[in-house]
């Protein structure tokens, strides 16, 4: 049972960015890369749920219609980013907009192409929530990585500064002193699936 099933627990939404077109993978959408017999996006959704995040919002972009057809995203709020090619910033804006008006107190943002990050690491970051002003991120050897938790009070500023492939970097830089780093290198590996040699990590 996830913590969010208790009425007195804050709602921490999972926000999965899965819009990438896999340009360095020959244009293979990352969401549909095969992983343990199923599309990679399904694994990322499962990880968020098992870590206690809910609801789970998924941002699609490249081949969105095909992803919807081939992947089981039942129970998720699925939104399309028509400007996905502009970079991660646009997907982050679309995802945060989809959470506006919900009862979520924070968004825990994860990336579809990091299968080495499992529920244990995500749960650690989720547990760093203190208030709608919370700002936390997984760290690997002291270096900031994903997932990242953004309290709802921060969403407007993040959306206003998320452009190109920078995502939330502007906000994180401005508020570095408020960021809680949660070391996760003992329970996760923060590699990305970006190039053909990386595909071996999906086997």
mmCIF file of C-alpha atoms in Angstrom:
data_model
loop_
_atom_site.group_PDB
_atom_site.id
_atom_site.type_symbol
_atom_site.label_atom_id
_atom_site.label_comp_id
_atom_site.label_asym_id
_atom_site.label_seq_id
_atom_site.Cartn_x
_atom_site.Cartn_y
_atom_site.Cartn_z
ATOM 1 C CA UNK A 1 0.000 0.000 0.000
ATOM 2 C CA UNK A 2 1.446 3.372 -0.971
ATOM 3 C CA UNK A 3 1.632 6.233 1.474
ATOM 4 C CA UNK A 4 -0.754 8.206 -0.697
ATOM 5 C CA UNK A 5 -3.631 5.910 0.201
ATOM 6 C CA UNK A 6 -3.797 7.577 3.614
ATOM 7 C CA UNK A 7 -5.953 10.690 3.650
ATOM 8 C CA UNK A 8 -3.559 12.591 5.911
ATOM 9 C CA UNK A 9 -0.540 11.992 3.677
ATOM 10 C CA UNK A 10 0.478 14.638 1.133
ATOM 11 C CA UNK A 11 -0.165 13.744 -2.477
ATOM 12 C CA UNK A 12 3.159 13.414 -4.272
ATOM 13 C CA UNK A 13 2.508 13.023 -7.983
ATOM 14 C CA UNK A 14 4.871 11.157 -10.246
ATOM 15 C CA UNK A 15 5.743 13.137 -13.376
ATOM 16 C CA UNK A 16 7.389 11.000 -16.041
ATOM 17 C CA UNK A 17 9.061 12.749 -18.966
ATOM 18 C CA UNK A 18 8.878 10.284 -21.854
ATOM 19 C CA UNK A 19 8.746 12.494 -24.938
ATOM 20 C CA UNK A 20 12.236 12.034 -26.341
ATOM 21 C CA UNK A 21 12.717 10.970 -29.940
ATOM 22 C CA UNK A 22 15.991 9.107 -29.426
ATOM 23 C CA UNK A 23 17.852 11.184 -32.007
ATOM 24 C CA UNK A 24 21.173 9.497 -31.176
ATOM 25 C CA UNK A 25 19.419 6.116 -31.293
ATOM 26 C CA UNK A 26 18.450 6.534 -34.924
ATOM 27 C CA UNK A 27 15.126 8.151 -34.121
ATOM 28 C CA UNK A 28 13.752 5.357 -31.948
ATOM 29 C CA UNK A 29 11.375 6.862 -29.373
ATOM 30 C CA UNK A 30 12.801 6.139 -25.936
ATOM 31 C CA UNK A 31 9.403 5.318 -24.467
ATOM 32 C CA UNK A 32 9.116 2.312 -26.788
ATOM 33 C CA UNK A 33 12.583 0.828 -26.323
ATOM 34 C CA UNK A 34 12.146 -2.817 -25.294
ATOM 35 C CA UNK A 35 12.911 -3.586 -21.668
ATOM 36 C CA UNK A 36 12.176 -6.996 -20.148
ATOM 37 C CA UNK A 37 9.740 -7.694 -22.933
ATOM 38 C CA UNK A 38 7.720 -4.501 -22.608
ATOM 39 C CA UNK A 39 8.098 -0.824 -23.620
ATOM 40 C CA UNK A 40 10.520 1.062 -21.400
ATOM 41 C CA UNK A 41 7.847 3.589 -20.407
ATOM 42 C CA UNK A 42 5.935 0.882 -18.547
ATOM 43 C CA UNK A 43 8.933 0.209 -16.323
ATOM 44 C CA UNK A 44 9.250 3.902 -15.451
ATOM 45 C CA UNK A 45 5.567 4.109 -14.510
ATOM 46 C CA UNK A 46 5.865 1.002 -12.345
ATOM 47 C CA UNK A 47 8.870 2.442 -10.514
ATOM 48 C CA UNK A 48 7.005 5.637 -9.641
ATOM 49 C CA UNK A 49 3.991 3.708 -8.374
ATOM 50 C CA UNK A 50 6.022 1.253 -6.310
ATOM 51 C CA UNK A 51 7.808 4.214 -4.715
ATOM 52 C CA UNK A 52 4.478 5.579 -3.480
ATOM 53 C CA UNK A 53 3.888 8.294 -6.056
ATOM 54 C CA UNK A 54 0.395 8.939 -7.297
ATOM 55 C CA UNK A 55 -1.218 10.016 -9.456
ATOM 56 C CA UNK A 56 1.276 9.398 -12.261
ATOM 57 C CA UNK A 57 1.314 11.863 -15.155
ATOM 58 C CA UNK A 58 3.185 10.847 -18.312
ATOM 59 C CA UNK A 59 4.347 13.344 -20.942
ATOM 60 C CA UNK A 60 4.621 11.878 -24.436
ATOM 61 C CA UNK A 61 6.032 13.471 -27.569
ATOM 62 C CA UNK A 62 7.803 11.493 -30.275
ATOM 63 C CA UNK A 63 5.453 8.877 -31.786
ATOM 64 C CA UNK A 64 2.902 9.653 -29.071
ATOM 65 C CA UNK A 65 0.092 7.833 -30.851
ATOM 66 C CA UNK A 66 2.202 4.688 -31.210
ATOM 67 C CA UNK A 67 3.232 4.824 -27.568
ATOM 68 C CA UNK A 68 -0.406 5.098 -26.494
ATOM 69 C CA UNK A 69 -1.237 2.096 -28.674
ATOM 70 C CA UNK A 70 1.624 -0.182 -27.670
ATOM 71 C CA UNK A 71 2.235 0.678 -24.013
ATOM 72 C CA UNK A 72 -0.079 -0.042 -21.097
ATOM 73 C CA UNK A 73 -0.488 3.328 -19.437
ATOM 74 C CA UNK A 74 -3.786 2.537 -17.763
ATOM 75 C CA UNK A 75 -4.393 4.592 -14.649
ATOM 76 C CA UNK A 76 -1.976 7.296 -15.772
ATOM 77 C CA UNK A 77 -2.811 10.820 -16.854
ATOM 78 C CA UNK A 78 -1.212 10.929 -20.307
ATOM 79 C CA UNK A 79 -0.522 14.289 -21.931
ATOM 80 C CA UNK A 80 1.081 15.079 -25.273
ATOM 81 C CA UNK A 81 3.801 17.660 -25.804
ATOM 82 C CA UNK A 82 3.561 18.841 -29.414
ATOM 83 C CA UNK A 83 6.786 20.813 -28.936
ATOM 84 C CA UNK A 84 8.809 17.864 -27.626
ATOM 85 C CA UNK A 85 11.605 18.473 -30.138
ATOM 86 C CA UNK A 86 12.419 21.753 -28.376
ATOM 87 C CA UNK A 87 13.864 19.791 -25.479
ATOM 88 C CA UNK A 88 13.126 18.647 -21.951
ATOM 89 C CA UNK A 89 12.062 22.096 -20.798
ATOM 90 C CA UNK A 90 8.912 22.013 -22.911
ATOM 91 C CA UNK A 91 7.943 18.590 -21.573
ATOM 92 C CA UNK A 92 8.466 19.758 -18.007
ATOM 93 C CA UNK A 93 6.194 22.757 -18.634
ATOM 94 C CA UNK A 94 3.483 20.531 -20.137
ATOM 95 C CA UNK A 95 3.733 18.085 -17.247
ATOM 96 C CA UNK A 96 3.534 20.736 -14.546
ATOM 97 C CA UNK A 97 0.588 22.356 -16.326
ATOM 98 C CA UNK A 98 -1.221 19.013 -16.240
ATOM 99 C CA UNK A 99 -0.805 18.937 -12.454
ATOM 100 C CA UNK A 100 -2.112 22.462 -11.915
ATOM 101 C CA UNK A 101 -5.415 22.441 -10.097
ATOM 102 C CA UNK A 102 -4.898 18.958 -8.665
ATOM 103 C CA UNK A 103 -4.357 18.233 -4.978
ATOM 104 C CA UNK A 104 -0.710 17.286 -5.558
ATOM 105 C CA UNK A 105 1.621 19.009 -3.107
ATOM 106 C CA UNK A 106 4.727 18.108 -5.082
ATOM 107 C CA UNK A 107 5.832 16.550 -8.346
ATOM 108 C CA UNK A 108 8.514 13.891 -8.392
ATOM 109 C CA UNK A 109 10.050 14.156 -11.850
ATOM 110 C CA UNK A 110 11.722 11.143 -13.442
ATOM 111 C CA UNK A 111 13.073 10.365 -16.908
ATOM 112 C CA UNK A 112 11.987 7.416 -19.018
ATOM 113 C CA UNK A 113 15.528 6.478 -20.095
ATOM 114 C CA UNK A 114 17.038 5.724 -16.676
ATOM 115 C CA UNK A 115 16.068 2.107 -15.923
ATOM 116 C CA UNK A 116 18.880 1.785 -13.398
ATOM 117 C CA UNK A 117 16.909 3.987 -11.000
ATOM 118 C CA UNK A 118 14.362 1.827 -9.212
ATOM 119 C CA UNK A 119 11.707 2.251 -6.526
ATOM 120 C CA UNK A 120 14.194 2.369 -3.634
ATOM 121 C CA UNK A 121 15.886 5.529 -4.901
ATOM 122 C CA UNK A 122 12.630 7.176 -5.937
ATOM 123 C CA UNK A 123 11.100 6.474 -2.528
ATOM 124 C CA UNK A 124 14.061 8.098 -0.791
ATOM 125 C CA UNK A 125 13.571 11.298 -2.754
ATOM 126 C CA UNK A 126 9.819 11.190 -2.195
ATOM 127 C CA UNK A 127 10.404 10.964 1.535
ATOM 128 C CA UNK A 128 12.352 14.233 1.399
ATOM 129 C CA UNK A 129 9.051 16.098 1.007
ATOM 130 C CA UNK A 130 8.449 18.531 3.855
ATOM 131 C CA UNK A 131 6.152 21.206 2.431
ATOM 132 C CA UNK A 132 4.929 22.666 -0.896
ATOM 133 C CA UNK A 133 8.213 24.595 -0.920
ATOM 134 C CA UNK A 134 10.310 21.419 -0.864
ATOM 135 C CA UNK A 135 13.177 20.993 -3.304
ATOM 136 C CA UNK A 136 15.071 17.697 -3.352
ATOM 137 C CA UNK A 137 17.020 15.537 -5.757
ATOM 138 C CA UNK A 138 18.742 12.201 -5.864
ATOM 139 C CA UNK A 139 22.520 12.378 -5.682
ATOM 140 C CA UNK A 140 25.091 9.900 -6.948
ATOM 141 C CA UNK A 141 28.470 10.286 -5.329
ATOM 142 C CA UNK A 142 27.401 13.737 -4.220
ATOM 143 C CA UNK A 143 26.425 14.843 -7.745
ATOM 144 C CA UNK A 144 22.836 15.893 -8.387
ATOM 145 C CA UNK A 145 20.779 13.627 -10.633
ATOM 146 C CA UNK A 146 17.238 12.310 -11.049
ATOM 147 C CA UNK A 147 14.601 11.984 -9.837
ATOM 148 C CA UNK A 148 13.927 15.508 -8.594
ATOM 149 C CA UNK A 149 11.118 16.598 -6.284
ATOM 150 C CA UNK A 150 9.530 20.006 -6.765
ATOM 151 C CA UNK A 151 7.043 21.311 -4.218
ATOM 152 C CA UNK A 152 3.945 22.872 -5.767
ATOM 153 C CA UNK A 153 4.976 26.373 -4.672
ATOM 154 C CA UNK A 154 7.883 26.144 -7.114
ATOM 155 C CA UNK A 155 6.026 25.015 -10.236
ATOM 156 C CA UNK A 156 5.241 28.453 -11.650
ATOM 157 C CA UNK A 157 8.842 29.629 -11.494
ATOM 158 C CA UNK A 158 10.128 26.363 -12.944
ATOM 159 C CA UNK A 159 7.673 26.566 -15.836
ATOM 160 C CA UNK A 160 8.690 30.160 -16.509
ATOM 161 C CA UNK A 161 12.385 29.284 -16.756
ATOM 162 C CA UNK A 162 12.294 25.785 -18.309
ATOM 163 C CA UNK A 163 13.482 26.217 -21.891
ATOM 164 C CA UNK A 164 15.395 24.050 -24.334
ATOM 165 C CA UNK A 165 17.173 21.115 -22.759
ATOM 166 C CA UNK A 166 17.856 22.959 -19.529
ATOM 167 C CA UNK A 167 14.727 21.693 -17.812
ATOM 168 C CA UNK A 168 14.706 23.009 -14.262
ATOM 169 C CA UNK A 169 18.411 23.854 -14.162
ATOM 170 C CA UNK A 170 17.791 27.604 -13.906
ATOM 171 C CA UNK A 171 15.528 27.180 -10.894
ATOM 172 C CA UNK A 172 17.895 24.692 -9.288
ATOM 173 C CA UNK A 173 20.836 27.049 -9.741
ATOM 174 C CA UNK A 174 18.945 29.989 -8.261
ATOM 175 C CA UNK A 175 17.876 27.953 -5.242
ATOM 176 C CA UNK A 176 20.931 25.749 -4.768
ATOM 177 C CA UNK A 177 21.061 26.598 -1.070
ATOM 178 C CA UNK A 178 17.551 25.194 -0.571
ATOM 179 C CA UNK A 179 18.158 21.929 -2.413
ATOM 180 C CA UNK A 180 18.226 18.744 -0.348
ATOM 181 C CA UNK A 181 20.451 16.105 -1.922
ATOM 182 C CA UNK A 182 19.458 12.516 -1.197
ATOM 183 C CA UNK A 183 22.310 10.076 -1.762
ATOM 184 C CA UNK A 184 21.137 7.084 -3.806
ATOM 185 C CA UNK A 185 24.301 5.593 -5.278
ATOM 186 C CA UNK A 186 23.987 2.558 -3.011
ATOM 187 C CA UNK A 187 20.611 1.588 -4.463
ATOM 188 C CA UNK A 188 20.622 2.879 -8.048
ATOM 189 C CA UNK A 189 22.685 3.529 -11.159
ATOM 190 C CA UNK A 190 22.000 6.840 -12.897
ATOM 191 C CA UNK A 191 22.914 5.973 -16.480
ATOM 192 C CA UNK A 192 20.928 7.218 -19.497
ATOM 193 C CA UNK A 193 19.987 5.283 -22.615
ATOM 194 C CA UNK A 194 21.255 7.774 -25.205
ATOM 195 C CA UNK A 195 23.387 5.956 -27.797
ATOM 196 C CA UNK A 196 23.372 2.520 -29.463
ATOM 197 C CA UNK A 197 26.019 1.086 -27.077
ATOM 198 C CA UNK A 198 23.751 2.054 -24.168
ATOM 199 C CA UNK A 199 21.091 -0.350 -25.441
ATOM 200 C CA UNK A 200 23.102 -3.236 -23.991
ATOM 201 C CA UNK A 201 22.036 -1.987 -20.536
ATOM 202 C CA UNK A 202 18.432 -2.853 -21.374
ATOM 203 C CA UNK A 203 19.150 -6.564 -21.731
#
